[in-house]
Amino acid sequence: QAQLQESGPGLVSPSETLSLTCTISGGSMSSYYWSWIRQAAGKEMEWIGRVYTTGSTNYNPSLRGRLNMSIDMSKNQFSLKLKSLTAADTAIYFCARERPYRGYDYLDSWGQGTLVIVSS
Amino acid sequence: DIQMTQSPSSLSASVGDRVTITCRASQTIDLDLNWYQHKSGEAPKFLMFAASGLQSGAPPRFTVSGSGTDFTLTITSLQLEDFATYFCQQTRRAPLTFGGGTKVEI
């Protein structure tokens, strides 16, 4: 398993852009999808999207238009930018590695999560 | 989107108890379902595939069953370290979606 660590601001103002970075240690970034997931208080986990090592992305349609993900393999990092924030974006944000295994995919490594509060 | 309905949302149990958690998908997902364990403040941890023949590293007291739309995670003899929140995830179709979680408490 790899170790993942999220970093970014804990407090962001409404209408601003959230920038988060996930740093990977203890493993290669190659051949995996790298995902962002969030969980608002009292709600289920919400898959935000993922980026592959080629830079190709898949986004949750509910967030498409506000979302941009990128990857920098030279730094062992991938990033999320979410614009036009509202209070509804307040959540714990997790990064995770998606691994294929015998025809199935699963999130085999996660970060601890970082709390992001959207408030003025 | 495929909706995942998990039940119960919480339960109280004791060490040694048998615990069963269910997850229902709004449409068939074959065996494309995963189970995770999450302790507050820690990174969530992958637990098991719904495809029970696949190795996952989970202790043998954790078992899974089901396919299609209805799935079950069973802990046959609850241990102290098993008190946590468990959630399911479907990987059949994007956007990937999760169950609401089941908090297993003492």
GROMACS .gro file of C-alpha atoms in nm:
model
  226
    1GLN     CA    1   0.000   0.000   0.000
    2ALA     CA    2   0.101   0.358  -0.058
    3GLN     CA    3   0.070   0.637   0.195
    4LEU     CA    4  -0.137   0.937   0.090
    5GLN     CA    5  -0.157   1.278   0.253
    6GLU     CA    6  -0.396   1.558   0.165
    7SER     CA    7  -0.293   1.921   0.202
    8GLY     CA    8  -0.471   2.247   0.149
    9PRO     CA    9  -0.659   2.526   0.325
   10GLY     CA   10  -0.903   2.436   0.597
   11LEU     CA   11  -1.116   2.746   0.541
   12VAL     CA   12  -1.222   2.889   0.208
   13SER     CA   13  -1.455   3.177   0.133
   14PRO     CA   14  -1.775   3.128  -0.068
   15SER     CA   15  -1.736   3.176  -0.443
   16GLU     CA   16  -1.361   3.112  -0.414
   17THR     CA   17  -1.166   2.816  -0.555
   18LEU     CA   18  -1.052   2.523  -0.342
   19SER     CA   19  -0.710   2.379  -0.420
   20LEU     CA   20  -0.607   2.050  -0.264
   21THR     CA   21  -0.300   1.838  -0.321
   22CYS     CA   22  -0.244   1.473  -0.242
   23THR     CA   23   0.114   1.358  -0.194
   24ILE     CA   24   0.198   0.991  -0.238
   25SER     CA   25   0.481   0.809  -0.068
   26GLY     CA   26   0.584   0.446  -0.063
   27GLY     CA   27   0.473   0.355  -0.410
   28SER     CA   28   0.472   0.438  -0.779
   29MET     CA   29   0.196   0.645  -0.936
   30SER     CA   30   0.206   0.446  -1.257
   31SER     CA   31  -0.089   0.234  -1.372
   32TYR     CA   32  -0.335   0.359  -1.111
   33TYR     CA   33  -0.629   0.593  -1.103
   34TRP     CA   34  -0.600   0.865  -0.839
   35SER     CA   35  -0.927   0.971  -0.685
   36TRP     CA   36  -1.087   1.238  -0.472
   37ILE     CA   37  -1.380   1.158  -0.246
   38ARG     CA   38  -1.555   1.382   0.004
   39GLN     CA   39  -1.793   1.337   0.293
   40ALA     CA   40  -2.015   1.611   0.429
   41ALA     CA   41  -2.127   1.583   0.789
   42GLY     CA   42  -2.394   1.318   0.829
   43LYS     CA   43  -2.389   1.219   0.464
   44GLU     CA   44  -2.247   0.937   0.256
   45MET     CA   45  -1.914   0.949   0.082
   46GLU     CA   46  -1.933   1.128  -0.253
   47TRP     CA   47  -1.697   1.037  -0.534
   48ILE     CA   48  -1.562   1.359  -0.685
   49GLY     CA   49  -1.356   1.216  -0.968
   50ARG     CA   50  -1.026   1.062  -1.067
   51VAL     CA   51  -0.720   1.127  -1.276
   52TYR     CA   52  -0.507   0.870  -1.453
   53THR     CA   53  -0.135   0.885  -1.496
   54THR     CA   54  -0.183   1.002  -1.857
   55GLY     CA   55  -0.374   1.303  -1.729
   56SER     CA   56  -0.711   1.176  -1.846
   57THR     CA   57  -0.993   1.241  -1.603
   58ASN     CA   58  -1.339   1.122  -1.503
   59TYR     CA   59  -1.554   1.361  -1.307
   60ASN     CA   60  -1.879   1.326  -1.118
   61PRO     CA   61  -2.137   1.493  -1.342
   62SER     CA   62  -2.278   1.671  -1.038
   63LEU     CA   63  -1.953   1.869  -1.013
   64ARG     CA   64  -1.849   1.890  -1.375
   65GLY     CA   65  -1.796   2.248  -1.482
   66ARG     CA   66  -1.650   2.343  -1.147
   67LEU     CA   67  -1.382   2.079  -1.127
   68ASN     CA   68  -1.030   2.032  -1.251
   69MET     CA   69  -0.792   1.753  -1.160
   70SER     CA   70  -0.430   1.716  -1.254
   71ILE     CA   71  -0.133   1.494  -1.182
   72ASP     CA   72   0.239   1.562  -1.145
   73MET     CA   73   0.423   1.234  -1.135
   74SER     CA   74   0.760   1.407  -1.095
   75LYS     CA   75   0.640   1.530  -0.756
   76ASN     CA   76   0.435   1.220  -0.670
   77GLN     CA   77   0.129   1.442  -0.639
   78PHE     CA   78  -0.214   1.491  -0.782
   79SER     CA   79  -0.442   1.786  -0.730
   80LEU     CA   80  -0.799   1.904  -0.724
   81LYS     CA   81  -0.938   2.248  -0.798
   82LEU     CA   82  -1.304   2.314  -0.726
   83LYS     CA   83  -1.436   2.658  -0.810
   84SER     CA   84  -1.741   2.862  -0.718
   85LEU     CA   85  -1.758   2.716  -0.369
   86THR     CA   86  -2.071   2.723  -0.157
   87ALA     CA   87  -2.146   2.601   0.193
   88ALA     CA   88  -2.259   2.273   0.037
   89ASP     CA   89  -1.894   2.201  -0.047
   90THR     CA   90  -1.803   2.191   0.322
   91ALA     CA   91  -1.679   1.837   0.382
   92ILE     CA   92  -1.387   1.614   0.466
   93TYR     CA   93  -1.194   1.559   0.144
   94PHE     CA   94  -1.008   1.231   0.095
   95CYS     CA   95  -0.762   1.130  -0.171
   96ALA     CA   96  -0.730   0.764  -0.263
   97ARG     CA   97  -0.564   0.524  -0.503
   98GLU     CA   98  -0.784   0.308  -0.723
   99ARG     CA   99  -0.630  -0.025  -0.805
  100PRO     CA  100  -0.744  -0.284  -1.058
  101TYR     CA  101  -0.739  -0.644  -0.940
  102ARG     CA  102  -0.853  -0.941  -1.144
  103GLY     CA  103  -1.121  -0.744  -1.323
  104TYR     CA  104  -1.236  -0.549  -1.020
  105ASP     CA  105  -1.139  -0.204  -0.901
  106TYR     CA  106  -1.105  -0.090  -0.544
  107LEU     CA  107  -0.964   0.194  -0.340
  108ASP     CA  108  -0.671   0.027  -0.173
  109SER     CA  109  -0.502   0.330  -0.017
  110TRP     CA  110  -0.659   0.640   0.133
  111GLY     CA  111  -0.545   0.957   0.299
  112GLN     CA  112  -0.676   1.049   0.642
  113GLY     CA  113  -0.882   1.329   0.495
  114THR     CA  114  -0.873   1.705   0.534
  115LEU     CA  115  -1.163   1.914   0.658
  116VAL     CA  116  -1.259   2.200   0.431
  117ILE     CA  117  -1.504   2.459   0.558
  118VAL     CA  118  -1.659   2.706   0.319
  119SER     CA  119  -1.749   3.016   0.513
  120SER     CA  120  -1.696   3.388   0.511
  121ASP     CA  121  -2.657   0.737  -1.073
  122ILE     CA  122  -2.672   0.403  -0.893
  123GLN     CA  123  -2.805   0.460  -0.542
  124MET     CA  124  -2.661   0.249  -0.260
  125THR     CA  125  -2.883   0.198   0.043
  126GLN     CA  126  -2.712   0.060   0.347
  127SER     CA  127  -2.876  -0.066   0.666
  128PRO     CA  128  -2.879  -0.030   0.952
  129SER     CA  129  -2.724   0.314   0.985
  130SER     CA  130  -2.596   0.218   1.328
  131LEU     CA  131  -2.607  -0.075   1.565
  132SER     CA  132  -2.497  -0.158   1.916
  133ALA     CA  133  -2.317  -0.483   1.975
  134SER     CA  134  -2.083  -0.659   2.213
  135VAL     CA  135  -1.756  -0.842   2.167
  136GLY     CA  136  -1.831  -1.188   2.033
  137ASP     CA  137  -2.161  -1.089   1.868
  138ARG     CA  138  -2.249  -1.174   1.510
  139VAL     CA  139  -2.316  -0.857   1.310
  140THR     CA  140  -2.479  -0.830   0.969
  141ILE     CA  141  -2.479  -0.521   0.748
  142THR     CA  142  -2.669  -0.499   0.421
  143CYS     CA  143  -2.622  -0.289   0.111
  144ARG     CA  144  -2.876  -0.262  -0.168
  145ALA     CA  145  -2.813  -0.118  -0.512
  146SER     CA  146  -3.082   0.063  -0.709
  147GLN     CA  147  -2.992  -0.146  -1.014
  148THR     CA  148  -2.795  -0.460  -1.072
  149ILE     CA  149  -2.421  -0.426  -1.023
  150ASP     CA  150  -2.326  -0.793  -1.055
  151LEU     CA  151  -2.036  -0.830  -0.809
  152ASP     CA  152  -1.891  -0.480  -0.852
  153LEU     CA  153  -1.913  -0.389  -0.486
  154ASN     CA  154  -1.652  -0.323  -0.224
  155TRP     CA  155  -1.666  -0.294   0.154
  156TYR     CA  156  -1.457  -0.054   0.360
  157GLN     CA  157  -1.391   0.005   0.728
  158HIS     CA  158  -1.346   0.356   0.864
  159LYS     CA  159  -1.244   0.465   1.210
  160SER     CA  160  -1.292   0.831   1.288
  161GLY     CA  161  -0.981   1.038   1.222
  162GLU     CA  162  -0.810   0.758   1.033
  163ALA     CA  163  -0.781   0.672   0.668
  164PRO     CA  164  -1.061   0.443   0.549
  165LYS     CA  165  -0.941   0.092   0.485
  166PHE     CA  166  -1.045  -0.148   0.211
  167LEU     CA  167  -1.200  -0.457   0.367
  168MET     CA  168  -1.341  -0.695   0.110
  169PHE     CA  169  -1.468  -0.749  -0.240
  170ALA     CA  170  -1.824  -0.872  -0.285
  171ALA     CA  171  -1.667  -1.138  -0.501
  172SER     CA  172  -1.588  -1.364  -0.209
  173GLY     CA  173  -1.335  -1.569  -0.399
  174LEU     CA  174  -1.098  -1.276  -0.423
  175GLN     CA  175  -0.839  -1.244  -0.151
  176SER     CA  176  -0.853  -0.922   0.045
  177GLY     CA  177  -0.647  -0.972   0.358
  178ALA     CA  178  -0.942  -0.925   0.591
  179PRO     CA  179  -0.957  -1.157   0.894
  180PRO     CA  180  -1.169  -1.470   0.834
  181ARG     CA  181  -1.439  -1.347   1.073
  182PHE     CA  182  -1.542  -1.106   0.795
  183THR     CA  183  -1.755  -1.271   0.526
  184VAL     CA  184  -1.951  -1.136   0.232
  185SER     CA  185  -2.241  -1.262   0.028
  186GLY     CA  186  -2.476  -1.143  -0.240
  187SER     CA  187  -2.471  -1.033  -0.601
  188GLY     CA  188  -2.687  -0.827  -0.832
  189THR     CA  189  -2.857  -0.577  -0.605
  190ASP     CA  190  -2.838  -0.719  -0.252
  191PHE     CA  191  -2.519  -0.765  -0.055
  192THR     CA  192  -2.428  -0.856   0.300
  193LEU     CA  193  -2.122  -0.810   0.515
  194THR     CA  194  -2.110  -1.031   0.824
  195ILE     CA  195  -1.873  -1.019   1.117
  196THR     CA  196  -1.910  -1.360   1.276
  197SER     CA  197  -1.752  -1.277   1.613
  198LEU     CA  198  -1.706  -0.907   1.677
  199GLN     CA  199  -1.369  -0.804   1.817
  200LEU     CA  200  -1.279  -0.483   1.994
  201GLU     CA  201  -1.088  -0.354   1.692
  202ASP     CA  202  -1.397  -0.400   1.472
  203PHE     CA  203  -1.589  -0.112   1.627
  204ALA     CA  204  -1.594   0.128   1.335
  205THR     CA  205  -1.808   0.250   1.048
  206TYR     CA  206  -1.850   0.019   0.749
  207PHE     CA  207  -1.958   0.136   0.407
  208CYS     CA  208  -2.011  -0.017   0.067
  209GLN     CA  209  -1.914   0.119  -0.274
  210GLN     CA  210  -2.028   0.021  -0.621
  211THR     CA  211  -1.781   0.029  -0.906
  212ARG     CA  212  -2.017  -0.094  -1.179
  213ARG     CA  213  -2.080   0.243  -1.333
  214ALA     CA  214  -1.951   0.597  -1.292
  215PRO     CA  215  -2.010   0.799  -1.093
  216LEU     CA  216  -1.893   0.557  -0.829
  217THR     CA  217  -2.133   0.572  -0.535
  218PHE     CA  218  -2.125   0.476  -0.172
  219GLY     CA  219  -2.364   0.353   0.092
  220GLY     CA  220  -2.443   0.579   0.384
  221GLY     CA  221  -2.238   0.372   0.627
  222THR     CA  222  -2.314   0.157   0.930
  223LYS     CA  223  -2.163   0.260   1.260
  224VAL     CA  224  -2.092  -0.041   1.482
  225GLU     CA  225  -2.086   0.073   1.844
  226ILE     CA  226  -2.052  -0.091   2.178
   0.00000   0.00000   0.00000
